[in-house]
Short mmCIF file of C-alpha atoms in Angstrom, two decimals:
data_model
loop_
_atom_site.label_atom_id
_atom_site.label_comp_id
_atom_site.label_asym_id
_atom_site.label_seq_id
_atom_site.Cartn_x
_atom_site.Cartn_y
_atom_site.Cartn_z
CA MET A 188 -7.91 19.42 5.55
CA ASN A 189 -10.15 21.11 3.03
CA MET A 190 -12.76 19.35 0.84
CA SER A 191 -10.62 19.45 -2.34
CA VAL A 192 -7.88 17.61 -0.59
CA PHE A 193 -10.43 15.14 0.65
CA GLU A 194 -11.87 14.59 -2.63
CA ARG A 195 -8.57 14.00 -4.31
CA ILE A 196 -7.70 11.51 -1.69
CA LYS A 197 -10.97 9.69 -2.19
CA GLN A 198 -10.44 9.69 -6.17
CA GLN A 199 -6.93 8.24 -5.57
CA GLU A 200 -8.17 5.60 -3.16
CA GLU A 201 -10.76 4.67 -5.62
CA LYS A 202 -8.21 4.41 -8.52
CA TYR A 203 -6.15 2.02 -6.37
CA ARG A 204 -9.03 -0.15 -5.46
CA ILE A 205 -10.02 -0.57 -9.03
CA LEU A 206 -6.41 -1.42 -10.01
CA MET A 207 -6.02 -3.85 -7.12
CA SER A 208 -9.47 -5.55 -7.73
CA LYS A 209 -8.45 -6.27 -11.35
CA LEU A 210 -5.14 -7.65 -10.18
CA ILE A 211 -6.81 -9.80 -7.50
CA ARG A 212 -9.22 -11.22 -10.15
CA ARG A 213 -6.02 -12.05 -12.12
CA LEU A 214 -4.33 -13.80 -9.29
CA THR A 215 -7.26 -15.73 -8.00
CA VAL A 216 -8.73 -16.98 -11.35
CA ARG A 217 -8.55 -20.56 -9.94
CA CYS A 218 -10.52 -19.75 -6.67
CA GLU A 219 -14.18 -20.56 -6.38
CA TYR A 220 -15.02 -17.68 -3.97
CA VAL A 221 -13.41 -14.21 -4.10
CA ASN A 222 -15.00 -11.41 -2.09
CA ILE A 223 -13.24 -7.88 -2.34
CA GLU A 224 -14.43 -5.36 0.19
CA SER A 225 -13.35 -1.71 0.20
CA THR A 226 -12.72 -0.25 3.63
CA PRO A 227 -13.78 3.35 4.67
CA ILE A 228 -11.40 6.10 3.91
CA TRP A 229 -10.22 6.42 7.44
CA CYS A 230 -9.18 2.84 7.71
CA HIS A 231 -5.50 2.11 7.43
CA VAL A 232 -5.92 -0.58 4.91
CA ASP A 233 -7.66 -0.15 1.51
CA LEU A 234 -9.18 -3.62 0.86
CA LYS A 235 -10.21 -6.71 2.79
CA VAL A 236 -10.10 -9.77 0.55
CA THR A 237 -11.24 -13.40 0.91
CA ALA A 238 -10.17 -15.96 -1.75
CA ASP A 239 -11.50 -19.28 -0.91
CA THR A 240 -10.16 -19.85 2.69
CA SER A 241 -7.44 -17.12 2.60
CA THR A 242 -8.10 -13.69 3.95
CA MET A 243 -6.03 -10.60 3.36
CA ASP A 244 -5.74 -7.07 4.40
CA ILE A 245 -4.23 -4.84 1.62
CA GLU A 246 -2.79 -1.43 1.60
CA ILE A 247 -2.19 0.05 -1.86
CA LYS A 248 0.13 2.93 -3.09
CA GLU A 249 1.21 4.21 -6.35
CA ARG A 250 4.96 5.20 -6.88
CA ASN A 251 6.37 7.22 -9.73
CA GLU A 252 10.06 6.65 -9.66
CA LYS A 253 12.33 8.59 -11.93
CA THR A 254 15.24 6.43 -10.90
CA TYR A 255 14.69 2.68 -10.25
CA SER A 256 15.58 2.35 -6.83
CA GLN A 257 16.03 -1.05 -5.16
CA TYR A 258 13.60 -0.14 -2.50
CA ILE A 259 9.87 0.63 -1.91
CA PRO A 260 9.21 3.11 0.83
CA LEU A 261 6.69 2.73 3.59
CA LYS A 262 6.17 5.15 6.51
CA VAL A 263 6.75 3.35 9.81
CA LYS A 264 3.81 5.22 11.27
CA LYS A 265 1.64 3.91 8.36
CA TYR A 266 2.81 0.36 8.99
CA LYS A 267 1.96 0.59 12.71
CA ASN A 268 -1.49 2.02 11.77
CA MET A 269 -2.08 -0.84 9.27
CA LEU A 270 -1.48 -3.37 12.12
CA LYS A 271 -4.31 -1.72 14.07
CA ASP A 272 -6.76 -2.51 11.25
CA HIS A 273 -5.30 -5.96 10.36
CA PHE A 274 -7.62 -8.75 11.38
CA ASN A 275 -7.12 -11.27 8.62
CA LYS A 276 -4.57 -13.95 7.85
CA LYS A 277 -2.31 -11.86 5.83
CA LEU A 278 -1.12 -8.21 5.71
CA LEU A 279 -0.19 -7.15 2.22
CA TYR A 280 1.34 -3.93 1.09
CA VAL A 281 1.10 -3.21 -2.77
CA SER A 282 3.08 -0.73 -4.55
CA PHE A 283 2.26 0.09 -8.17
CA VAL A 284 5.53 1.45 -9.74
CA ASN A 285 5.32 3.72 -12.81
CA ASN A 286 2.23 1.87 -13.92
CA GLU A 287 4.54 -0.88 -15.06
CA LYS A 288 4.84 -3.30 -12.13
CA ALA A 289 3.07 -4.35 -8.95
CA TYR A 290 5.35 -5.12 -5.97
CA ILE A 291 3.35 -7.22 -3.43
CA PHE A 292 5.00 -7.42 -0.03
CA ASP A 293 3.75 -9.74 2.68
CA LEU A 294 4.03 -7.69 5.95
CA THR A 295 2.30 -10.28 8.22
CA ASN A 296 5.47 -11.24 9.98
CA LEU A 297 7.60 -8.14 9.31
CA ASP A 298 10.29 -7.53 11.95
CA LEU A 299 10.88 -3.78 11.93
CA ASN A 300 14.36 -4.33 13.69
CA LYS A 301 15.60 -6.27 10.63
CA GLU A 302 14.33 -3.64 8.02
CA LYS A 303 16.43 -0.82 6.53
CA LYS A 304 15.04 2.43 7.69
CA GLU A 305 15.74 6.12 6.89
CA ILE A 306 14.61 9.57 7.92
CA TRP A 307 12.82 11.54 5.15
CA HIS A 308 11.47 14.88 4.98
CA ILE A 309 8.13 14.77 3.16
CA LYS A 310 4.65 16.42 3.20
CA LYS A 311 2.38 15.21 6.02
CA THR A 312 -0.54 14.79 3.59
CA GLN A 313 0.49 13.93 0.03
CA PHE A 314 -2.37 15.51 -1.84
CA ASP A 315 -2.47 18.89 0.06
CA ARG A 316 -0.18 21.52 -1.51
CA ASN A 317 -0.12 23.39 1.82
CA SER A 318 0.76 20.40 3.93
CA PRO A 319 3.76 21.06 6.21
CA ILE A 320 6.97 19.03 5.68
CA GLU A 321 7.64 16.63 8.43
CA GLU A 322 10.43 14.33 9.49
CA THR A 323 9.28 10.86 8.79
CA GLU A 324 10.81 7.39 9.54
CA MET A 325 10.55 5.22 6.53
CA ILE A 326 10.92 1.51 6.09
CA LEU A 327 12.77 0.61 2.86
CA LEU A 328 11.34 -2.61 1.56
CA ASN A 329 13.83 -4.37 -0.78
CA LYS A 330 12.15 -5.15 -4.14
CA ASP A 331 14.05 -8.44 -4.05
CA ASN A 332 11.96 -9.42 -0.94
CA ALA A 333 8.50 -8.86 -2.66
CA TYR A 334 6.21 -11.66 -2.14
CA LYS A 335 5.22 -11.32 -5.78
CA VAL A 336 6.13 -8.93 -8.65
CA ILE A 337 3.55 -8.70 -11.46
CA GLU A 338 3.92 -6.92 -14.73
CA LEU A 339 0.95 -4.60 -15.40
#
């Protein structure tokens, strides 16, 4: 991975963290104590959050949908890696869609056997133009099952 790809990933991660930090502050306005901790870029979750006595590990993605699909995709491999870095009470996956809505999924008790899955052919590294295309198993999270949907 060359430095420009790494820098683009860092910039995108920082953008996600800022968006999510603002959203967390909106959602936890009644909490007395809120701590938002960014994780290192190599970590499989983006933020670790404590709000009063609740703790969360949060992974953030941005999606630009040309058609409004009923599903939010998540790589099975990404989900399994998120579990490795998950040490708090909740594991959340947040998808910002078209800068209009944030879909928040609680993956804490997700049963992969019950989720819809498909095989997609996508770039191995999103921000690398030269990244090879690979066959990737995707979980399709139904938007109707989102823990919370927030207008941005």
